[in-house]
Short mmCIF file of C-alpha atoms in Angstrom, two decimals:
data_model
loop_
_atom_site.label_atom_id
_atom_site.label_comp_id
_atom_site.label_asym_id
_atom_site.label_seq_id
_atom_site.Cartn_x
_atom_site.Cartn_y
_atom_site.Cartn_z
CA GLN A 190 -0.22 0.49 -0.15
CA VAL A 191 1.63 3.66 -0.93
CA HIS A 192 2.09 6.28 1.78
CA LEU A 193 3.73 9.09 2.22
CA VAL A 194 4.85 10.31 5.19
CA GLU A 195 5.27 14.85 5.18
CA SER A 196 7.68 15.78 8.97
CA GLY A 197 8.91 18.54 9.41
CA GLY A 198 6.80 21.31 8.90
CA GLY A 199 6.34 24.65 11.78
CA SER A 200 7.08 28.45 12.58
CA VAL A 201 9.84 30.56 11.64
CA GLN A 202 10.40 33.30 10.67
CA ALA A 203 10.75 35.26 8.09
CA GLY A 204 14.74 34.85 6.29
CA GLY A 205 15.06 30.98 8.03
CA SER A 206 15.21 28.56 6.40
CA LEU A 207 13.54 24.57 6.95
CA LYS A 208 13.96 21.61 5.48
CA LEU A 209 11.45 19.03 5.24
CA SER A 210 10.45 15.45 4.43
CA CYS A 211 8.55 13.32 2.95
CA ALA A 212 8.57 9.01 4.13
CA LEU A 213 7.50 7.24 1.12
CA SER A 214 6.98 3.60 0.24
CA GLY A 215 4.26 0.57 -0.83
CA PHE A 216 5.23 1.69 -4.45
CA MET A 217 9.10 1.82 -6.65
CA TYR A 218 9.06 5.35 -5.64
CA ASP A 219 12.53 5.72 -7.68
CA GLN A 220 11.44 5.57 -11.12
CA TYR A 221 8.24 7.97 -10.84
CA CYS A 222 7.15 11.90 -10.23
CA LEU A 223 7.67 12.75 -7.16
CA ALA A 224 6.76 16.44 -5.97
CA TRP A 225 5.91 18.82 -3.43
CA PHE A 226 2.71 20.91 -3.53
CA ARG A 227 1.59 23.55 -1.06
CA GLN A 228 -2.31 25.55 -0.38
CA ALA A 229 -2.72 28.61 1.37
CA PRO A 230 -5.86 29.35 3.17
CA GLY A 231 -8.78 30.50 1.05
CA LYS A 232 -5.75 29.68 -2.18
CA GLU A 233 -5.67 26.02 -4.63
CA ARG A 234 -3.00 23.50 -4.29
CA GLU A 235 -0.43 24.60 -6.78
CA GLY A 236 3.31 23.20 -7.64
CA VAL A 237 6.57 23.77 -5.45
CA VAL A 238 8.45 21.34 -7.42
CA GLY A 239 8.77 18.29 -8.70
CA ILE A 240 11.87 15.36 -9.18
CA ASP A 241 12.17 12.77 -12.16
CA GLY A 242 12.17 9.63 -11.84
CA ASP A 243 16.06 10.15 -13.35
CA GLY A 244 16.66 12.80 -10.56
CA SER A 245 16.01 15.71 -12.96
CA THR A 246 14.20 18.55 -10.76
CA THR A 247 11.35 19.98 -12.50
CA TYR A 248 10.24 24.64 -11.89
CA PRO A 249 6.24 24.60 -12.34
CA TYR A 250 7.71 27.98 -14.74
CA PRO A 251 10.96 29.41 -16.07
CA ASP A 252 10.92 32.07 -14.67
CA SER A 253 10.75 30.29 -10.73
CA ASP A 254 13.27 31.47 -8.11
CA LYS A 255 15.30 27.72 -7.97
CA GLY A 256 17.09 29.09 -4.80
CA HIS A 257 14.09 29.42 -2.66
CA PHE A 258 12.78 25.44 -3.01
CA THR A 259 15.41 22.54 -3.83
CA ILE A 260 13.98 19.39 -4.34
CA SER A 261 16.17 15.90 -3.30
CA LYS A 262 15.63 12.28 -2.68
CA ASP A 263 17.28 9.95 -1.37
CA ASN A 264 17.10 6.30 -1.53
CA ALA A 265 18.33 4.18 1.13
CA LYS A 266 16.60 6.40 3.49
CA ASN A 267 13.32 5.84 1.48
CA THR A 268 12.48 10.02 1.93
CA LEU A 269 11.90 12.93 -0.33
CA TYR A 270 12.76 16.09 0.84
CA LEU A 271 12.10 20.17 0.69
CA GLN A 272 14.65 22.54 1.25
CA MET A 273 12.95 25.81 2.09
CA ASN A 274 15.85 28.56 1.97
CA ASN A 275 14.71 32.46 2.46
CA LEU A 276 11.60 32.26 3.87
CA LYS A 277 8.68 35.04 3.35
CA PRO A 278 5.39 35.01 4.88
CA GLU A 279 3.91 33.94 2.04
CA ASP A 280 4.89 31.02 1.88
CA THR A 281 3.02 29.71 4.97
CA ALA A 282 0.66 27.49 3.55
CA MET A 283 0.35 23.17 3.86
CA TYR A 284 2.55 21.67 2.33
CA PHE A 285 2.38 18.36 0.64
CA CYS A 286 4.37 15.39 -1.15
CA ALA A 287 2.90 13.69 -4.04
CA ALA A 288 3.95 10.65 -6.09
CA ASP A 289 2.51 10.53 -10.05
CA VAL A 290 2.84 6.72 -10.36
CA LEU A 291 1.93 7.00 -14.12
CA ARG A 292 4.67 8.97 -15.01
CA SER A 293 8.67 9.18 -14.54
CA LYS A 294 8.52 12.70 -16.12
CA CYS A 295 7.07 15.33 -14.39
CA PRO A 296 5.18 17.44 -15.99
CA ALA A 297 6.81 20.56 -18.22
CA TYR A 298 5.04 24.20 -17.21
CA GLY A 299 2.86 24.90 -14.00
CA LEU A 300 3.70 21.02 -12.01
CA GLY A 301 -0.24 20.86 -11.73
CA ALA A 302 -2.08 18.08 -9.58
CA VAL A 303 -3.88 16.29 -12.27
CA GLY A 304 -1.76 12.44 -12.86
CA PHE A 305 -1.13 12.64 -8.98
CA GLY A 306 -2.14 10.02 -7.48
CA TYR A 307 -1.10 9.60 -4.13
CA TRP A 308 -0.63 12.09 -1.50
CA GLY A 309 0.05 12.72 2.15
CA GLN A 310 -0.98 14.36 4.62
CA GLY A 311 0.18 17.46 5.06
CA THR A 312 2.56 19.44 7.25
CA LEU A 313 1.78 22.91 8.19
CA VAL A 314 4.99 25.72 7.48
CA THR A 315 3.84 28.67 9.50
CA VAL A 316 6.43 32.16 8.00
CA SER A 317 6.58 34.96 10.48
CA SER A 318 7.75 38.18 9.54
#
């Protein structure tokens, strides 16, 4: 059975950093697109960054701030990570990890949630000014 479990959320001041983890089990996750999404209160869920089965990173848009979020995975530890730097109050949201077990390559533009059939329960990140 597929399980994704996020951890590492919390409260941080603006400018700080936080690293989220997502424990993966129940599927051959190293072959598929994995991604982080977030949903702020009153807003739609949006893709943050994805990682292809071959380890390539996919950002939602060409002008995405690549230094702001970094995705990685440790196959030996069955874990997906999201390193978040220079956090801003607008980064406050529930963060989710997700898996698309039909594609090895993440969506090329927009990183939409369609196709991601497995989700974690989310971990809350709160950034204060």
